[in-house]
Every structure is written in structure tokens, then in C-alpha cells.
Amino acid sequence: MDFTEAYPDRCSTVGAAVRMGNAEVLQELIARGASINVHDNRGWSPLHEAASTRKYDCVRILLTKLSKEDVNARTWEGETATFFAAKTGHLKILRLLVKHGGDPNISNNEDGSPILQAVSGNHKDCVAFLLRQGANVNSHLFGGWSLLHEAACCGFPDILSLLLRAGAKIDVRDDFGIMPVFTAAQYGKLDCLKLLIEHGADPNARAEDNATPLYLAAQEGYSQCVEYLLIHGAVVDIPTNTAQGFRPIHVAAFRGHLKSLKLLIPPSLSVLEQVKIPGEWEELLTPLQLAARGGHDEAIKMLLDAGCDPDCGVRNPTENTKGMLLQMAQTLDIDPPPFYCATQMGHYTTAALLLESGASVCRPSDQYCLLTMFRDDTRATELLLDHCGKIDCKHILSDLFHMLFPLDALRLLMDRGLRIRFNCQAAHGLCPRINANILTLHASEVTCVMKLIYGYVDRLCLCEHNIKRLQELGCYDKVVSLTSKPHSLLHLCRVAITEHLGTTRAPKIIPTIDFLPVLIKDFLLYKDMRPGS
């Protein structure tokens, strides 16, 4: 049920005449003795109706018959006729009501005063009149939202100036610690922001969460406000007191506000160089990581040009610092690398940009390898392999020993030249004697892995230790049945050619051989091994 809806059957004859704006009928009804003070289902009297619909003649006629108490009568929502006149901005009606005893300081049930309605509607003349009639310039809603908040938020500099001259408190805060200077910055009202700063508002004022006007302007992308605040002393290194501890440059990067970011980078170089302290701002990400999470390629380019490292996001890190951060990044949930931030949100073009800009795929000295971190993301694995110079690093081999790679990722590695041998005599051979965790999968999974690997080699040469493990799993006979059938001569030729070229170089060389038919190229690249082939 809508309690603000006017029901026709609950309206008096006088009220109906006012709704139609028919002053002649209204006078005739009054002359016949009709009551002029009957309230409808909303608690509205005919005077409320006339004031809210800007019916001046009706208001004038009604006021000749009403007492001061009737003039200030309130609806069920607490509104007076003066409230409605201020809201609609009808100065003549407002003057008439006040002349007949209308109180400019009676608020509705939410503490919304007539002057607040006039401010909200940009009715400057009504605001000026109400101030002259003693309206409280510092009145506010229940939540502390003041006249200055409203004027700054709406972008009404003339009214804002009027209120300031009338003595409105410039440092008034709402229940969240927000001052008018915040609302001007947050909603991009530059003229109002200038006016407030000129009248002494603090450009570094802080809300309850420690956010500043500069933070809010950067967050919303109002670059002109950002520039003005920077010129007038706004500090760029004030963190919010949330878990993230973000600064203005963080939110500008995350939202992809390029103009604001460009303005913030020069004064924020020290912020870009900050390294997370364990236990403090545990969730703090660098602006580069946030830009990657938002998929903002141009913002990433700007930050990279400023010296941010594509691996860890910090500007100009030392090798020791970078190594520490990359080791932390292996856990992903503590300090994920920019590449992870991008792929996590599905921004694979952004991830490719980071790799093209020098992001490392693998750093053995730092125990850091993106390939092992993204083994469950096929698309990310493909991207990494496109930019990877070596696919038999110790991290991949370690994960292979534990059989942690899913089949799709394993197939991609094999496509790019990785060859796996279950033989302790072979280079990088996988064997239970070397690592007891090898082949700890379910028997059916082991069979699928063996079948896949067999499709890329000339033969599956198992050492005695692997044979014993397969027998323990109860899948040895199944593996033998799948792999004992000799390969075709065609396949053996393919194996010989790719091994001659080098299994990791062949996928790069074969596509460039112009005289080879596409069918042969695809065969040499093992495309027949892909699902659906």
C-alpha cells in the first residue's frame, strides 16, 4: 500500500476544488459552509493541496478563513503548507503563508526543513527569503545531512554562497563524518569545491574511514577536482583505515580514471614505492595490481612508464624486495601478482599486456613460477606458454612429480614441447624412487595421464619402480593395453622430426615453414591430440 497516494474517495469537496485549481468553486463552497479543514487519507488539508500544486488564488482564499494553527497543520509525514511552498519554489505562496503565520522552521518527520527543500530544488529566492524570516541555516536531516551538504552535492554555488554568508557551519559533519567539502569533491561540483576551500574548508579533512576529498574525487574520476585539490595542498599519502589502506592513486587506478591517474602519479611516486608490511594492510594491493584487476590497459601502461614493476607492482624495487614479494605471491591470497589479478577477473588481454611488458613467467631463484600457479586456468596457461622460454623448470617438474597438472594443462605443456619420461634413467625422469608422491592419483586418472603422454612420444618406457607403482594401483594391465600397440610410422616420423628440431623449438619453427601444407603443419604440431580432433 502506498500511504502517499491520494485516494479520490477520501478527499473533501473543498479539497477536490483545490486539486482542480478552481478558485470560483472554492469560494462558492466556502460560502455554503463547506469545511475547509478536512484532511484526506494522507493527512493533507486543502491548504496543503493548494501549496503543493502552486495554486496561489486557492491559497489566498483559504488563508482568509484559517487560524495560525491551521496554517502550520502537518500531514501524516509532518509536512506543512510552508514546507510544500518551499519545495515547489513558489515565492509568492511562500510569502503569503509566512505573512499569515507560517513557521519556516517546522520540519517533517525526517527533520527535513522548508529551507532544505528550497535548497534541494535550487530555489535561490525562496532560500534567501526563508533566511530573512529566521530559518535555521544549520538545520539538517536525521542523518546529519545539512543545507551545505545538499547545495554542494547538487552543485548550486549561488545557494552555497548564500548559506555561507548567512553563517552556515563549513565543518558540519553527517553521521559518517562527511563534510560539505567531501560531497562537492565526490560529485564533481568544482565551483562548489572552490567556494568551500576559499571559505576555509580543509582539503585534507577526513571521514570516519579516513577518506579525504581527494580520495573521493579520484575514486569518481573528477579530474578537475583532483587537480584543484592538489594545487591547494591535498596530501596524496593519507590511507583509508580499512583493511586495504588505499590512497587516492589506488582508487584512480582501480576505476581506470586516466586523467586523475595522470595527475596523481607525479606526487605519488613514494606511494608507488611502498612495500607492504606484514600485519599492516594485509589486503593492500599496489595501483598496478588494482589496474590489472579492473582490466584497465591504459592505466597499466601509465604505471609501467612510471617505473612500476610488472611482476610485483612496486616502483623500482630492489632485487631482494622483489624476491620477497614474489615468494609471497606464490600463495596468491596474500599478495597476488598483477598477472593473477587480471586473469582472475577474466581480463586476458590485460594479462598479455603485462607479459609483453616484461612480467616474468618463471624466476627459479625466487621459487616463483606462474605456470604452476595457473595450471587450472587453460587460457592463462596458453598465454604464459606463448611468453615462456623454458617449460622444464624445476617448478613444473616438481608439480609433475606430484601429478598436480590437470589433463588440459598437461596437454598444453606437451604441445609446447615438454616430454615426460617415467624412467629414472632419463633426464628429468619421473620415478617413485626419486619422489614417493609420484602417481598418487586414482587409477583411472593415472591411465588417462599415461595415455595422453604416450600420444606424444615414440614409446612409453617405464622403469621397474613405475611398473611396481602401477601394479600397486591395479592399473598396470590397463596402461599396457593402451600403450603396447606400436605407433604408426607416420607418428614415429613426427616424433623424430620434432626431436631433431628440438621439442620446445619445434612449435615455434614449424608454423614459419612456408612450403609445408597446413595439414602437415597441424600434424607436426600434434593438433590431432586436442579434444574433438
PDB file of C-alpha atoms in Angstrom, residues 339 343-344 348 351-352 370-371 373-386:
ATOM      1  CA  PHE A 339      49.023 -11.208 -13.930  1.00  0.00           C
ATOM      2  CA  THR A 343      43.195 -13.309 -15.187  1.00  0.00           C
ATOM      3  CA  GLN A 344      41.171 -13.724 -12.002  1.00  0.00           C
ATOM      4  CA  TYR A 348      43.266 -11.892 -20.568  1.00  0.00           C
ATOM      5  CA  ALA A 351      47.380 -10.269 -18.749  1.00  0.00           C
ATOM      6  CA  ALA A 352      49.005 -10.474 -22.188  1.00  0.00           C
ATOM      7  CA  LEU A 370      53.262 -18.549 -12.890  1.00  0.00           C
ATOM      8  CA  LEU A 371      52.818 -21.761 -14.866  1.00  0.00           C
ATOM      9  CA  MET A 373      50.136 -21.127 -10.198  1.00  0.00           C
ATOM     10  CA  PHE A 374      47.778 -21.216 -13.191  1.00  0.00           C
ATOM     11  CA  ARG A 375      47.739 -24.902 -14.041  1.00  0.00           C
ATOM     12  CA  ASP A 376      43.936 -24.930 -13.595  1.00  0.00           C
ATOM     13  CA  ASP A 377      43.385 -21.994 -15.975  1.00  0.00           C
ATOM     14  CA  THR A 378      43.865 -23.236 -19.530  1.00  0.00           C
ATOM     15  CA  ARG A 379      43.632 -19.817 -21.145  1.00  0.00           C
ATOM     16  CA  ALA A 380      46.160 -18.316 -18.735  1.00  0.00           C
ATOM     17  CA  THR A 381      48.448 -21.306 -19.285  1.00  0.00           C
ATOM     18  CA  GLU A 382      48.317 -20.717 -23.042  1.00  0.00           C
ATOM     19  CA  LEU A 383      49.238 -17.067 -22.555  1.00  0.00           C
ATOM     20  CA  LEU A 384      52.143 -17.984 -20.307  1.00  0.00           C
ATOM     21  CA  LEU A 385      53.437 -20.611 -22.703  1.00  0.00           C
ATOM     22  CA  ASP A 386      53.354 -18.028 -25.506  1.00  0.00           C
TER      23      ASP A 386
END
